[in-house]
mmCIF file of C-alpha atoms in Angstrom:
data_model
loop_
_atom_site.group_PDB
_atom_site.id
_atom_site.type_symbol
_atom_site.label_atom_id
_atom_site.label_comp_id
_atom_site.label_asym_id
_atom_site.label_seq_id
_atom_site.Cartn_x
_atom_site.Cartn_y
_atom_site.Cartn_z
ATOM 1 C CA MET U 1 37.604 0.463 9.692
ATOM 2 C CA ASP U 2 39.233 -2.777 8.562
ATOM 3 C CA ASP U 3 37.680 -5.128 6.016
ATOM 4 C CA ALA U 4 35.931 -7.239 8.639
ATOM 5 C CA ALA U 5 34.309 -4.176 10.228
ATOM 6 C CA LEU U 6 33.116 -2.888 6.853
ATOM 7 C CA ILE U 7 31.675 -6.272 5.910
ATOM 8 C CA ALA U 8 29.945 -6.483 9.292
ATOM 9 C CA ALA U 9 28.471 -3.016 8.738
ATOM 10 C CA ILE U 10 27.090 -4.117 5.358
ATOM 11 C CA GLU U 11 25.703 -7.322 6.845
ATOM 12 C CA ALA U 12 23.969 -5.351 9.595
ATOM 13 C CA GLN U 13 22.171 -3.283 6.964
ATOM 14 C CA LEU U 14 21.250 -6.087 4.583
ATOM 15 C CA LEU U 15 20.758 -9.296 6.546
ATOM 16 C CA PRO U 16 18.816 -11.414 7.268
ATOM 17 C CA ASN U 17 16.130 -10.391 4.769
ATOM 18 C CA LEU U 18 17.980 -10.264 1.466
ATOM 19 C CA PRO U 19 16.099 -11.712 -1.510
ATOM 20 C CA GLU U 20 17.551 -14.264 -3.904
ATOM 21 C CA LYS U 21 19.000 -11.515 -6.094
ATOM 22 C CA ILE U 22 19.904 -7.845 -5.701
ATOM 23 C CA GLY U 23 21.059 -5.013 -7.923
ATOM 24 C CA VAL U 24 23.934 -2.607 -7.310
ATOM 25 C CA ALA U 25 24.232 0.790 -9.018
ATOM 26 C CA VAL U 26 27.908 1.475 -9.760
ATOM 27 C CA SER U 27 29.386 4.534 -11.471
ATOM 28 C CA GLY U 28 33.072 3.668 -11.289
ATOM 29 C CA GLY U 29 33.666 6.144 -8.468
ATOM 30 C CA GLY U 30 35.217 5.082 -5.202
ATOM 31 C CA ASP U 31 32.041 4.870 -3.144
ATOM 32 C CA SER U 32 30.112 2.607 -5.487
ATOM 33 C CA MET U 33 33.144 0.471 -6.413
ATOM 34 C CA ALA U 34 33.736 -0.219 -2.719
ATOM 35 C CA LEU U 35 30.043 -0.988 -2.289
ATOM 36 C CA LEU U 36 30.145 -3.494 -5.140
ATOM 37 C CA SER U 37 33.162 -5.298 -3.732
ATOM 38 C CA LEU U 38 31.740 -5.426 -0.205
ATOM 39 C CA VAL U 39 28.307 -6.578 -1.339
ATOM 40 C CA ALA U 40 29.847 -9.357 -3.397
ATOM 41 C CA ARG U 41 31.729 -10.549 -0.313
ATOM 42 C CA VAL U 42 28.473 -10.611 1.658
ATOM 43 C CA ALA U 43 26.160 -12.024 -1.011
ATOM 44 C CA GLN U 44 28.152 -14.574 -2.986
ATOM 45 C CA PRO U 45 28.961 -16.942 -0.084
ATOM 46 C CA ARG U 46 25.226 -17.018 0.638
ATOM 47 C CA GLY U 47 24.236 -17.835 -2.924
ATOM 48 C CA ILE U 48 22.610 -14.445 -3.513
ATOM 49 C CA GLN U 49 22.759 -13.292 -7.130
ATOM 50 C CA VAL U 50 24.225 -9.816 -7.678
ATOM 51 C CA GLN U 51 23.553 -7.804 -10.838
ATOM 52 C CA VAL U 52 25.254 -4.493 -11.617
ATOM 53 C CA VAL U 53 24.016 -1.443 -13.509
ATOM 54 C CA SER U 54 25.793 1.741 -14.574
ATOM 55 C CA VAL U 55 24.252 4.846 -16.124
ATOM 56 C CA ASN U 56 26.088 6.706 -18.878
ATOM 57 C CA HIS U 57 24.743 10.256 -18.919
ATOM 58 C CA GLY U 58 26.779 11.101 -22.016
ATOM 59 C CA LEU U 59 27.744 14.477 -20.596
ATOM 60 C CA ARG U 60 31.547 14.355 -20.539
ATOM 61 C CA SER U 61 34.597 12.572 -21.833
ATOM 62 C CA GLY U 62 36.199 9.836 -19.775
ATOM 63 C CA VAL U 63 32.952 8.048 -18.987
ATOM 64 C CA GLN U 64 33.915 5.023 -21.065
ATOM 65 C CA ASP U 65 37.075 4.620 -18.988
ATOM 66 C CA GLU U 66 34.989 4.664 -15.807
ATOM 67 C CA LEU U 67 32.554 2.119 -17.209
ATOM 68 C CA ALA U 68 35.505 -0.071 -18.167
ATOM 69 C CA LEU U 69 36.639 -0.058 -14.537
ATOM 70 C CA VAL U 70 33.206 -1.285 -13.484
ATOM 71 C CA SER U 71 33.180 -3.963 -16.174
ATOM 72 C CA ASN U 72 36.645 -5.150 -15.144
ATOM 73 C CA LEU U 73 35.671 -5.451 -11.486
ATOM 74 C CA CYS U 74 32.452 -7.246 -12.457
ATOM 75 C CA ALA U 75 34.473 -9.670 -14.580
ATOM 76 C CA THR U 76 36.796 -10.339 -11.650
ATOM 77 C CA LEU U 77 33.798 -10.953 -9.383
ATOM 78 C CA GLU U 78 31.993 -12.931 -12.124
ATOM 79 C CA LEU U 79 28.981 -10.610 -12.036
ATOM 80 C CA PRO U 80 26.812 -9.393 -14.947
ATOM 81 C CA HIS U 81 27.169 -5.692 -15.809
ATOM 82 C CA HIS U 82 24.573 -3.650 -17.711
ATOM 83 C CA VAL U 83 24.914 -0.049 -18.952
ATOM 84 C CA GLU U 84 21.932 2.289 -19.388
ATOM 85 C CA ASN U 85 22.440 5.349 -21.609
ATOM 86 C CA TRP U 86 20.761 8.737 -21.126
ATOM 87 C CA GLN U 87 20.286 11.128 -24.016
ATOM 88 C CA GLY U 88 17.683 13.439 -22.550
ATOM 89 C CA TRP U 89 19.684 16.536 -21.579
ATOM 90 C CA GLY U 90 18.542 19.564 -23.562
ATOM 91 C CA GLY U 91 20.941 22.047 -21.974
ATOM 92 C CA ALA U 92 18.350 23.949 -19.927
ATOM 93 C CA GLY U 93 17.619 23.846 -16.218
ATOM 94 C CA ASN U 94 19.494 22.141 -13.382
ATOM 95 C CA LEU U 95 21.952 19.664 -14.906
ATOM 96 C CA GLN U 96 22.647 17.682 -11.748
ATOM 97 C CA GLY U 97 18.945 17.496 -10.885
ATOM 98 C CA ALA U 98 17.976 16.351 -14.375
ATOM 99 C CA ALA U 99 20.751 13.759 -14.429
ATOM 100 C CA ARG U 100 19.728 12.429 -11.021
ATOM 101 C CA ALA U 101 16.075 12.097 -12.043
ATOM 102 C CA ALA U 102 17.045 10.356 -15.284
ATOM 103 C CA ARG U 103 19.376 8.017 -13.421
ATOM 104 C CA TYR U 104 16.597 6.794 -11.144
ATOM 105 C CA ASP U 105 14.171 6.397 -14.050
ATOM 106 C CA LEU U 106 16.675 4.302 -15.993
ATOM 107 C CA ILE U 107 17.552 2.152 -12.989
ATOM 108 C CA ASP U 108 13.850 1.664 -12.236
ATOM 109 C CA ARG U 109 13.263 0.262 -15.707
ATOM 110 C CA TRP U 110 16.392 -1.882 -15.605
ATOM 111 C CA ALA U 111 15.437 -3.360 -12.225
ATOM 112 C CA GLU U 112 11.924 -4.116 -13.390
ATOM 113 C CA GLY U 113 13.223 -5.858 -16.495
ATOM 114 C CA ALA U 114 15.743 -7.838 -14.453
ATOM 115 C CA GLY U 115 13.141 -8.874 -11.881
ATOM 116 C CA LEU U 116 14.920 -7.067 -9.049
ATOM 117 C CA ASP U 117 13.129 -5.815 -5.957
ATOM 118 C CA ILE U 118 16.188 -4.283 -4.255
ATOM 119 C CA VAL U 119 18.895 -2.000 -5.664
ATOM 120 C CA LEU U 120 21.812 -0.804 -3.535
ATOM 121 C CA LEU U 121 23.208 2.738 -3.736
ATOM 122 C CA GLY U 122 26.594 4.036 -2.593
ATOM 123 C CA HIS U 123 25.672 7.145 -0.582
ATOM 124 C CA THR U 124 28.018 7.683 2.366
ATOM 125 C CA ALA U 125 28.286 9.634 5.602
ATOM 126 C CA ASP U 126 29.995 12.378 3.573
ATOM 127 C CA ASP U 127 26.932 12.667 1.331
ATOM 128 C CA GLN U 128 24.804 13.008 4.460
ATOM 129 C CA ALA U 129 27.046 15.752 5.834
ATOM 130 C CA GLU U 130 27.168 17.683 2.552
ATOM 131 C CA THR U 131 23.399 17.519 2.128
ATOM 132 C CA LEU U 132 22.856 18.695 5.703
ATOM 133 C CA MET U 133 25.123 21.716 5.245
ATOM 134 C CA MET U 134 23.626 22.660 1.864
ATOM 135 C CA ARG U 135 20.126 22.591 3.307
ATOM 136 C CA LEU U 136 21.220 24.404 6.446
ATOM 137 C CA ALA U 137 22.491 27.188 4.190
ATOM 138 C CA ARG U 138 18.984 27.419 2.712
ATOM 139 C CA GLY U 139 17.378 27.669 6.144
ATOM 140 C CA ALA U 140 15.749 24.236 6.003
ATOM 141 C CA GLY U 141 13.576 22.887 8.787
ATOM 142 C CA VAL U 142 13.463 19.463 10.406
ATOM 143 C CA ASP U 143 12.544 17.603 7.224
ATOM 144 C CA GLY U 144 15.243 19.223 5.125
ATOM 145 C CA LEU U 145 17.925 18.519 7.719
ATOM 146 C CA SER U 146 16.915 14.879 8.159
ATOM 147 C CA ALA U 147 19.200 12.093 7.084
ATOM 148 C CA MET U 148 18.702 10.215 3.852
ATOM 149 C CA ALA U 149 16.454 7.219 4.327
ATOM 150 C CA PRO U 150 18.393 3.936 4.585
ATOM 151 C CA ARG U 151 15.570 2.449 2.511
ATOM 152 C CA ARG U 152 13.342 4.171 0.004
ATOM 153 C CA GLN U 153 10.487 2.674 -1.966
ATOM 154 C CA ARG U 154 10.128 3.895 -5.531
ATOM 155 C CA GLY U 155 7.510 2.080 -7.544
ATOM 156 C CA GLY U 156 8.278 -1.614 -7.317
ATOM 157 C CA VAL U 157 11.922 -1.102 -6.326
ATOM 158 C CA THR U 158 13.366 -0.652 -2.840
ATOM 159 C CA TYR U 159 16.546 1.421 -2.890
ATOM 160 C CA VAL U 160 18.894 0.603 -0.009
ATOM 161 C CA ARG U 161 21.828 2.750 1.149
ATOM 162 C CA PRO U 162 24.043 0.518 3.322
ATOM 163 C CA LEU U 163 27.009 2.940 3.509
ATOM 164 C CA LEU U 164 25.367 5.886 5.268
ATOM 165 C CA ASP U 165 27.441 5.406 8.429
ATOM 166 C CA ILE U 166 30.715 4.905 6.544
ATOM 167 C CA THR U 167 32.941 7.745 5.351
ATOM 168 C CA ARG U 168 34.435 8.256 1.934
ATOM 169 C CA ALA U 169 37.923 8.046 3.454
ATOM 170 C CA GLU U 170 37.182 4.646 4.993
ATOM 171 C CA LEU U 171 36.008 3.333 1.630
ATOM 172 C CA ARG U 172 39.080 4.699 -0.177
ATOM 173 C CA ALA U 173 41.291 2.941 2.353
ATOM 174 C CA TYR U 174 39.409 -0.301 1.698
ATOM 175 C CA LEU U 175 39.907 0.045 -2.057
ATOM 176 C CA LYS U 176 43.639 0.622 -1.628
ATOM 177 C CA ARG U 177 44.022 -2.380 0.689
ATOM 178 C CA ASN U 178 42.299 -4.581 -1.873
ATOM 179 C CA ASN U 179 44.019 -3.123 -4.958
ATOM 180 C CA ILE U 180 40.741 -1.997 -6.527
ATOM 181 C CA VAL U 181 41.070 0.841 -9.028
ATOM 182 C CA TRP U 182 38.425 3.566 -9.088
ATOM 183 C CA ALA U 183 37.839 6.786 -11.004
ATOM 184 C CA ASP U 184 37.450 10.291 -9.614
ATOM 185 C CA ASP U 185 34.731 12.209 -11.439
ATOM 186 C CA PRO U 186 36.314 15.523 -12.568
ATOM 187 C CA SER U 187 33.027 17.297 -11.854
ATOM 188 C CA ASN U 188 33.734 16.595 -8.178
ATOM 189 C CA ASP U 189 36.350 19.357 -8.399
ATOM 190 C CA ASP U 190 34.076 21.858 -10.145
ATOM 191 C CA THR U 191 33.156 24.439 -7.510
ATOM 192 C CA ARG U 192 30.365 25.792 -9.710
ATOM 193 C CA PHE U 193 28.337 22.964 -8.216
ATOM 194 C CA ALA U 194 27.029 23.756 -4.731
ATOM 195 C CA ARG U 195 27.792 20.282 -3.402
ATOM 196 C CA VAL U 196 31.430 20.506 -4.470
ATOM 197 C CA ALA U 197 31.824 23.925 -2.842
ATOM 198 C CA MET U 198 30.272 22.589 0.366
ATOM 199 C CA ARG U 199 32.554 19.538 0.277
ATOM 200 C CA ARG U 200 35.587 21.796 0.231
ATOM 201 C CA ALA U 201 34.188 23.972 2.984
ATOM 202 C CA LEU U 202 33.691 20.923 5.191
ATOM 203 C CA THR U 203 37.404 20.152 5.069
ATOM 204 C CA GLN U 204 37.964 23.522 6.761
ATOM 205 C CA LEU U 205 35.467 22.656 9.497
ATOM 206 C CA GLU U 206 36.907 19.274 10.444
ATOM 207 C CA PRO U 207 39.488 20.738 12.886
ATOM 208 C CA LEU U 208 36.537 22.249 14.779
ATOM 209 C CA GLY U 209 34.943 18.829 15.220
ATOM 210 C CA LEU U 210 32.423 19.185 12.392
ATOM 211 C CA THR U 211 33.438 15.949 10.699
ATOM 212 C CA ALA U 212 31.389 13.974 8.203
ATOM 213 C CA LYS U 213 30.451 11.415 10.851
ATOM 214 C CA THR U 214 29.440 14.111 13.341
ATOM 215 C CA LEU U 215 27.225 15.877 10.824
ATOM 216 C CA ALA U 216 25.774 12.584 9.616
ATOM 217 C CA GLY U 217 24.883 11.893 13.244
ATOM 218 C CA VAL U 218 23.079 15.233 13.445
ATOM 219 C CA ALA U 219 21.140 14.298 10.310
ATOM 220 C CA ARG U 220 20.129 10.991 11.922
ATOM 221 C CA ASN U 221 18.943 12.848 15.017
ATOM 222 C CA MET U 222 16.868 15.160 12.848
ATOM 223 C CA ARG U 223 15.401 12.162 11.087
ATOM 224 C CA GLN U 224 14.276 10.755 14.433
ATOM 225 C CA ALA U 225 12.682 14.112 15.234
ATOM 226 C CA ARG U 226 10.945 14.072 11.853
ATOM 227 C CA GLU U 227 9.594 10.587 12.467
ATOM 228 C CA ALA U 228 8.159 11.757 15.797
ATOM 229 C CA LEU U 229 6.493 14.718 14.073
ATOM 230 C CA ASP U 230 5.160 12.431 11.336
ATOM 231 C CA TRP U 231 3.610 10.210 13.992
ATOM 232 C CA GLN U 232 1.961 13.156 15.721
ATOM 233 C CA THR U 233 0.676 14.389 12.356
ATOM 234 C CA PHE U 234 -0.772 10.935 11.675
ATOM 235 C CA LEU U 235 -2.577 10.949 15.031
ATOM 236 C CA ALA U 236 -3.889 14.461 14.394
ATOM 237 C CA ALA U 237 -5.053 13.517 10.901
ATOM 238 C CA ARG U 238 -7.121 10.653 12.279
ATOM 239 C CA GLU U 239 -9.028 13.199 14.363
ATOM 240 C CA VAL U 240 -9.220 16.037 11.849
ATOM 241 C CA ALA U 241 -9.198 14.679 8.295
ATOM 242 C CA ALA U 242 -11.355 12.576 5.997
ATOM 243 C CA VAL U 243 -11.121 11.718 2.297
ATOM 244 C CA HIS U 244 -14.068 11.934 -0.088
ATOM 245 C CA LEU U 245 -13.741 11.260 -3.841
ATOM 246 C CA GLY U 246 -10.062 12.165 -3.826
ATOM 247 C CA ALA U 247 -10.549 15.429 -1.910
ATOM 248 C CA VAL U 248 -9.375 15.974 1.658
ATOM 249 C CA ARG U 249 -11.787 17.424 4.205
ATOM 250 C CA LEU U 250 -10.467 18.994 7.404
ATOM 251 C CA ASP U 251 -12.582 19.850 10.436
ATOM 252 C CA VAL U 252 -11.926 23.589 10.800
ATOM 253 C CA GLY U 253 -12.309 23.813 14.569
ATOM 254 C CA ARG U 254 -10.024 20.895 15.287
ATOM 255 C CA PHE U 255 -7.571 21.960 12.598
ATOM 256 C CA HIS U 256 -7.160 25.435 14.107
ATOM 257 C CA ALA U 257 -6.478 23.835 17.498
ATOM 258 C CA LEU U 258 -3.441 21.945 16.196
ATOM 259 C CA PRO U 259 0.103 23.193 16.825
ATOM 260 C CA SER U 260 1.318 25.228 13.860
ATOM 261 C CA GLU U 261 3.948 22.693 12.807
ATOM 262 C CA ILE U 262 1.476 19.791 12.874
ATOM 263 C CA SER U 263 -1.128 21.712 10.858
ATOM 264 C CA ARG U 264 1.592 22.724 8.389
ATOM 265 C CA ARG U 265 2.683 19.119 7.940
ATOM 266 C CA LEU U 266 -0.900 17.989 7.464
ATOM 267 C CA LEU U 267 -1.434 20.599 4.746
ATOM 268 C CA VAL U 268 1.791 19.606 3.000
ATOM 269 C CA HIS U 269 0.745 15.969 3.072
ATOM 270 C CA ALA U 270 -2.720 16.720 1.699
ATOM 271 C CA ILE U 271 -1.265 18.770 -1.166
ATOM 272 C CA LEU U 272 1.328 16.138 -2.079
ATOM 273 C CA TRP U 273 -1.226 13.342 -1.861
ATOM 274 C CA ILE U 274 -3.528 15.181 -4.251
ATOM 275 C CA ASN U 275 -1.034 16.570 -6.776
ATOM 276 C CA GLY U 276 1.236 13.519 -6.736
ATOM 277 C CA GLY U 277 4.363 15.645 -6.375
ATOM 278 C CA ASP U 278 7.749 14.270 -5.368
ATOM 279 C CA TYR U 279 8.740 17.337 -3.370
ATOM 280 C CA PRO U 280 6.796 19.408 -0.844
ATOM 281 C CA PRO U 281 5.836 23.027 -1.500
ATOM 282 C CA ARG U 282 8.357 25.616 -0.424
ATOM 283 C CA ARG U 283 7.994 26.776 3.135
ATOM 284 C CA GLY U 284 7.102 30.309 2.020
ATOM 285 C CA GLY U 285 4.198 28.976 -0.027
ATOM 286 C CA ILE U 286 2.837 26.936 2.856
ATOM 287 C CA THR U 287 3.255 29.888 5.225
ATOM 288 C CA ALA U 288 1.131 31.999 2.851
ATOM 289 C CA VAL U 289 -1.492 29.236 2.735
ATOM 290 C CA GLN U 290 -1.590 29.062 6.528
ATOM 291 C CA ALA U 291 -2.101 32.837 6.664
ATOM 292 C CA ALA U 292 -4.981 32.609 4.162
ATOM 293 C CA ILE U 293 -6.590 29.816 6.163
ATOM 294 C CA ALA U 294 -6.305 31.839 9.364
ATOM 295 C CA GLU U 295 -8.199 34.638 7.591
ATOM 296 C CA GLY U 296 -10.791 32.273 6.122
ATOM 297 C CA ARG U 297 -9.752 32.920 2.506
ATOM 298 C CA THR U 298 -9.709 30.521 -0.436
ATOM 299 C CA THR U 299 -6.204 29.989 -1.781
ATOM 300 C CA THR U 300 -4.220 27.783 -4.148
ATOM 301 C CA LEU U 301 -0.805 26.156 -4.084
ATOM 302 C CA ASP U 302 0.984 23.672 -6.337
ATOM 303 C CA GLY U 303 -2.075 22.706 -8.351
ATOM 304 C CA CYS U 304 -4.384 22.397 -5.357
ATOM 305 C CA GLN U 305 -7.185 24.634 -4.127
ATOM 306 C CA LEU U 306 -8.065 25.132 -0.481
ATOM 307 C CA THR U 307 -11.490 26.511 0.324
ATOM 308 C CA PHE U 308 -13.968 26.659 3.186
ATOM 309 C CA SER U 309 -17.424 25.107 3.103
ATOM 310 C CA GLY U 310 -19.463 25.129 6.279
ATOM 311 C CA ASP U 311 -17.433 23.717 9.147
ATOM 312 C CA PHE U 312 -14.812 22.225 6.869
ATOM 313 C CA LEU U 313 -11.676 23.202 5.017
ATOM 314 C CA TRP U 314 -11.393 21.309 1.737
ATOM 315 C CA VAL U 315 -8.210 20.565 -0.191
ATOM 316 C CA PHE U 316 -8.711 19.384 -3.773
ATOM 317 C CA ARG U 317 -7.253 19.529 -7.275
ATOM 318 C CA GLU U 318 -7.346 22.968 -8.884
ATOM 319 C CA LEU U 319 -9.177 23.081 -12.230
ATOM 320 C CA ASN U 320 -6.403 25.067 -13.917
ATOM 321 C CA ALA U 321 -3.932 22.292 -13.091
ATOM 322 C CA VAL U 322 -5.918 19.650 -15.021
ATOM 323 C CA ARG U 323 -7.775 21.763 -17.585
ATOM 324 C CA ASP U 324 -5.689 20.507 -20.520
ATOM 325 C CA ILE U 325 -5.084 16.925 -19.366
ATOM 326 C CA ARG U 326 -6.647 14.284 -21.617
ATOM 327 C CA CYS U 327 -6.277 10.523 -21.815
ATOM 328 C CA SER U 328 -8.046 7.504 -23.233
ATOM 329 C CA VAL U 329 -10.684 5.655 -21.244
ATOM 330 C CA GLY U 330 -8.934 3.081 -19.068
ATOM 331 C CA ASP U 331 -5.698 5.049 -18.772
ATOM 332 C CA LEU U 332 -4.690 6.899 -15.623
ATOM 333 C CA TRP U 333 -5.928 10.495 -15.742
ATOM 334 C CA ASP U 334 -4.002 13.112 -13.754
ATOM 335 C CA ASN U 335 -2.042 10.178 -12.304
ATOM 336 C CA ARG U 336 -4.970 9.588 -9.948
ATOM 337 C CA TRP U 337 -8.196 8.607 -11.699
ATOM 338 C CA ARG U 338 -9.057 5.580 -13.813
ATOM 339 C CA ILE U 339 -12.321 5.630 -15.760
ATOM 340 C CA SER U 340 -13.994 2.471 -17.027
ATOM 341 C CA GLY U 341 -17.289 2.002 -18.808
ATOM 342 C CA PRO U 342 -19.442 0.131 -21.290
ATOM 343 C CA LYS U 343 -18.088 1.744 -24.469
ATOM 344 C CA HIS U 344 -14.733 1.158 -26.153
ATOM 345 C CA ASP U 345 -14.853 3.978 -28.666
ATOM 346 C CA PRO U 346 -11.272 5.203 -29.376
ATOM 347 C CA MET U 347 -12.707 8.691 -29.936
ATOM 348 C CA LEU U 348 -13.679 8.966 -26.273
ATOM 349 C CA GLN U 349 -11.427 10.929 -23.959
ATOM 350 C CA VAL U 350 -11.258 11.623 -20.255
ATOM 351 C CA GLY U 351 -10.942 15.270 -19.250
ATOM 352 C CA PRO U 352 -12.055 17.526 -16.401
ATOM 353 C CA MET U 353 -15.757 18.170 -15.884
ATOM 354 C CA GLY U 354 -15.381 21.932 -15.844
ATOM 355 C CA ASP U 355 -18.328 24.304 -15.956
ATOM 356 C CA ALA U 356 -19.844 22.690 -19.064
ATOM 357 C CA ALA U 357 -20.298 19.254 -17.523
ATOM 358 C CA LEU U 358 -21.327 20.515 -14.122
ATOM 359 C CA ALA U 359 -24.018 22.686 -15.707
ATOM 360 C CA GLU U 360 -25.711 19.451 -16.764
ATOM 361 C CA ARG U 361 -25.716 18.155 -13.192
ATOM 362 C CA PRO U 362 -28.083 20.318 -11.142
ATOM 363 C CA ASP U 363 -27.879 17.605 -8.484
ATOM 364 C CA TRP U 364 -24.146 18.171 -7.914
ATOM 365 C CA ARG U 365 -24.728 19.221 -4.313
ATOM 366 C CA ASP U 366 -25.817 15.661 -3.531
ATOM 367 C CA LEU U 367 -22.167 14.627 -3.613
ATOM 368 C CA ASP U 368 -21.481 16.838 -0.582
ATOM 369 C CA LEU U 369 -18.419 18.437 -2.187
ATOM 370 C CA PRO U 370 -17.543 22.055 -2.955
ATOM 371 C CA ARG U 371 -18.327 23.029 -6.519
ATOM 372 C CA GLY U 372 -14.644 23.721 -7.198
ATOM 373 C CA ALA U 373 -13.716 20.149 -6.293
ATOM 374 C CA LEU U 374 -16.198 18.744 -8.803
ATOM 375 C CA LEU U 375 -14.972 21.017 -11.591
ATOM 376 C CA SER U 376 -11.582 19.288 -11.536
ATOM 377 C CA MET U 377 -12.926 15.725 -11.410
ATOM 378 C CA PRO U 378 -12.998 13.521 -14.525
ATOM 379 C CA ALA U 379 -15.718 13.238 -17.142
ATOM 380 C CA VAL U 380 -15.971 11.328 -20.418
ATOM 381 C CA TRP U 381 -16.042 13.408 -23.596
ATOM 382 C CA LYS U 382 -16.367 12.803 -27.309
ATOM 383 C CA GLY U 383 -14.982 15.961 -28.791
ATOM 384 C CA GLN U 384 -16.943 18.759 -27.123
ATOM 385 C CA THR U 385 -19.862 16.474 -26.268
ATOM 386 C CA LEU U 386 -20.252 15.232 -22.711
ATOM 387 C CA LEU U 387 -20.982 11.494 -22.499
ATOM 388 C CA ALA U 388 -20.708 10.685 -18.796
ATOM 389 C CA THR U 389 -19.865 12.044 -15.362
ATOM 390 C CA PRO U 390 -18.643 8.848 -13.671
ATOM 391 C CA VAL U 391 -18.208 10.303 -10.185
ATOM 392 C CA PHE U 392 -22.008 10.347 -9.938
ATOM 393 C CA ASP U 393 -23.721 7.076 -9.065
ATOM 394 C CA ASP U 394 -26.111 7.137 -12.040
ATOM 395 C CA ALA U 395 -23.413 7.169 -14.738
ATOM 396 C CA ASP U 396 -24.969 4.487 -17.002
ATOM 397 C CA GLY U 397 -22.318 1.858 -16.448
ATOM 398 C CA TRP U 398 -19.409 4.267 -16.157
ATOM 399 C CA SER U 399 -17.269 4.280 -13.018
ATOM 400 C CA ALA U 400 -14.451 6.422 -11.657
ATOM 401 C CA GLU U 401 -11.842 5.034 -9.305
ATOM 402 C CA VAL U 402 -9.305 7.247 -7.585
ATOM 403 C CA THR U 403 -5.985 5.705 -6.613
ATOM 404 C CA GLY U 404 -5.642 5.273 -2.900
ATOM 405 C CA GLY U 405 -8.452 6.340 -0.658
ATOM 406 C CA HIS U 406 -9.247 7.086 2.955
ATOM 407 C CA ASP U 407 -6.866 4.495 4.436
ATOM 408 C CA ALA U 408 -4.119 5.184 1.887
ATOM 409 C CA PHE U 409 -4.132 8.875 2.779
ATOM 410 C CA PHE U 410 -3.340 8.103 6.410
ATOM 411 C CA ALA U 411 -0.893 5.292 5.673
ATOM 412 C CA ALA U 412 1.116 7.613 3.425
ATOM 413 C CA LEU U 413 1.831 9.839 6.422
ATOM 414 C CA LEU U 414 4.032 7.085 7.826
ATOM 415 C CA SER U 415 5.254 5.370 4.672
ATOM 416 C CA ARG U 416 8.495 7.348 4.393
ATOM 417 C CA ARG U 417 9.660 6.164 7.791
#
């Protein structure tokens, strides 16, 4: 692709709805350096402000040289450049995963402080292909094999990936034509990392036609299939599911009549919506849950409990998952509930009702919820003394509000599209 074709590809992804200013995440590597140059050529003639951020993970030598390359290009383009530093690696767990999570957290905060709604990322067709092959090796299903989203909402920031149809080789050629220097991360040659090993394997598959663009196309096809399944799950949920005080109620008869994949997706969505997780349960865990449901057994998964009551299957927060969670009145409890009330005593805390609080509510059945669901709902405590159970209507001025609700539960089924 020549420069004009690359610029046109960027314009097709970004226009006509660009805001007055955008952010670009740039590491100094070839992909993000090409992105920065191309975005500047699209945005600056239109008067759109571009701000640049880099994240220094502090994990290896040579980073300062890479950051200097970014700063030099920003100076040439007359763009502001900000560096965020991460110092959170303790040496345990998945290094690449921890670094990725930290990178997004730091960029989130930077964007918020800079008043940015959109941040651009430099993922390419090669990244799509590598991710597809890694997940294929793990036996992933439709969701796992789906392409990265061109746009992803995270808090108040929309992350946009305008290079997903462009290969790494095409971007390197652009950089060479325009005399832009970039850095190659030495970790990209470290085959201890699964992605690096897969990248090398893909070079052996190219003569067979399994190129980055071909595999990225497969990922896009799988994404379209996923969107169709999401839509069918949404339609099924409207017939089968309801939300009551943060718990999900499923009509057992209608639920059992659903195709296995649709019922699986509905369960995954209910669990994620309740526990607030970023990633779905592993397929083996959901398969075990489906088997328990088929046998009419209560089961748990990822901090949620699933139990039968009458003609309904209920999905709600498991008490053990919130037993030790405490927060002040007014703060978000379990990332879902906000308690407000007439007292502003700093000694008051929000915690789960548990058996002690529920024992003082012989009328708990009036809420039409399984007992287990109520055990994990919030109450107001002063030490070991119960002050209020705000989920009940007669809570003496106390109220409990759960984030989202009936409509939000259904909307979330389609939000990742």
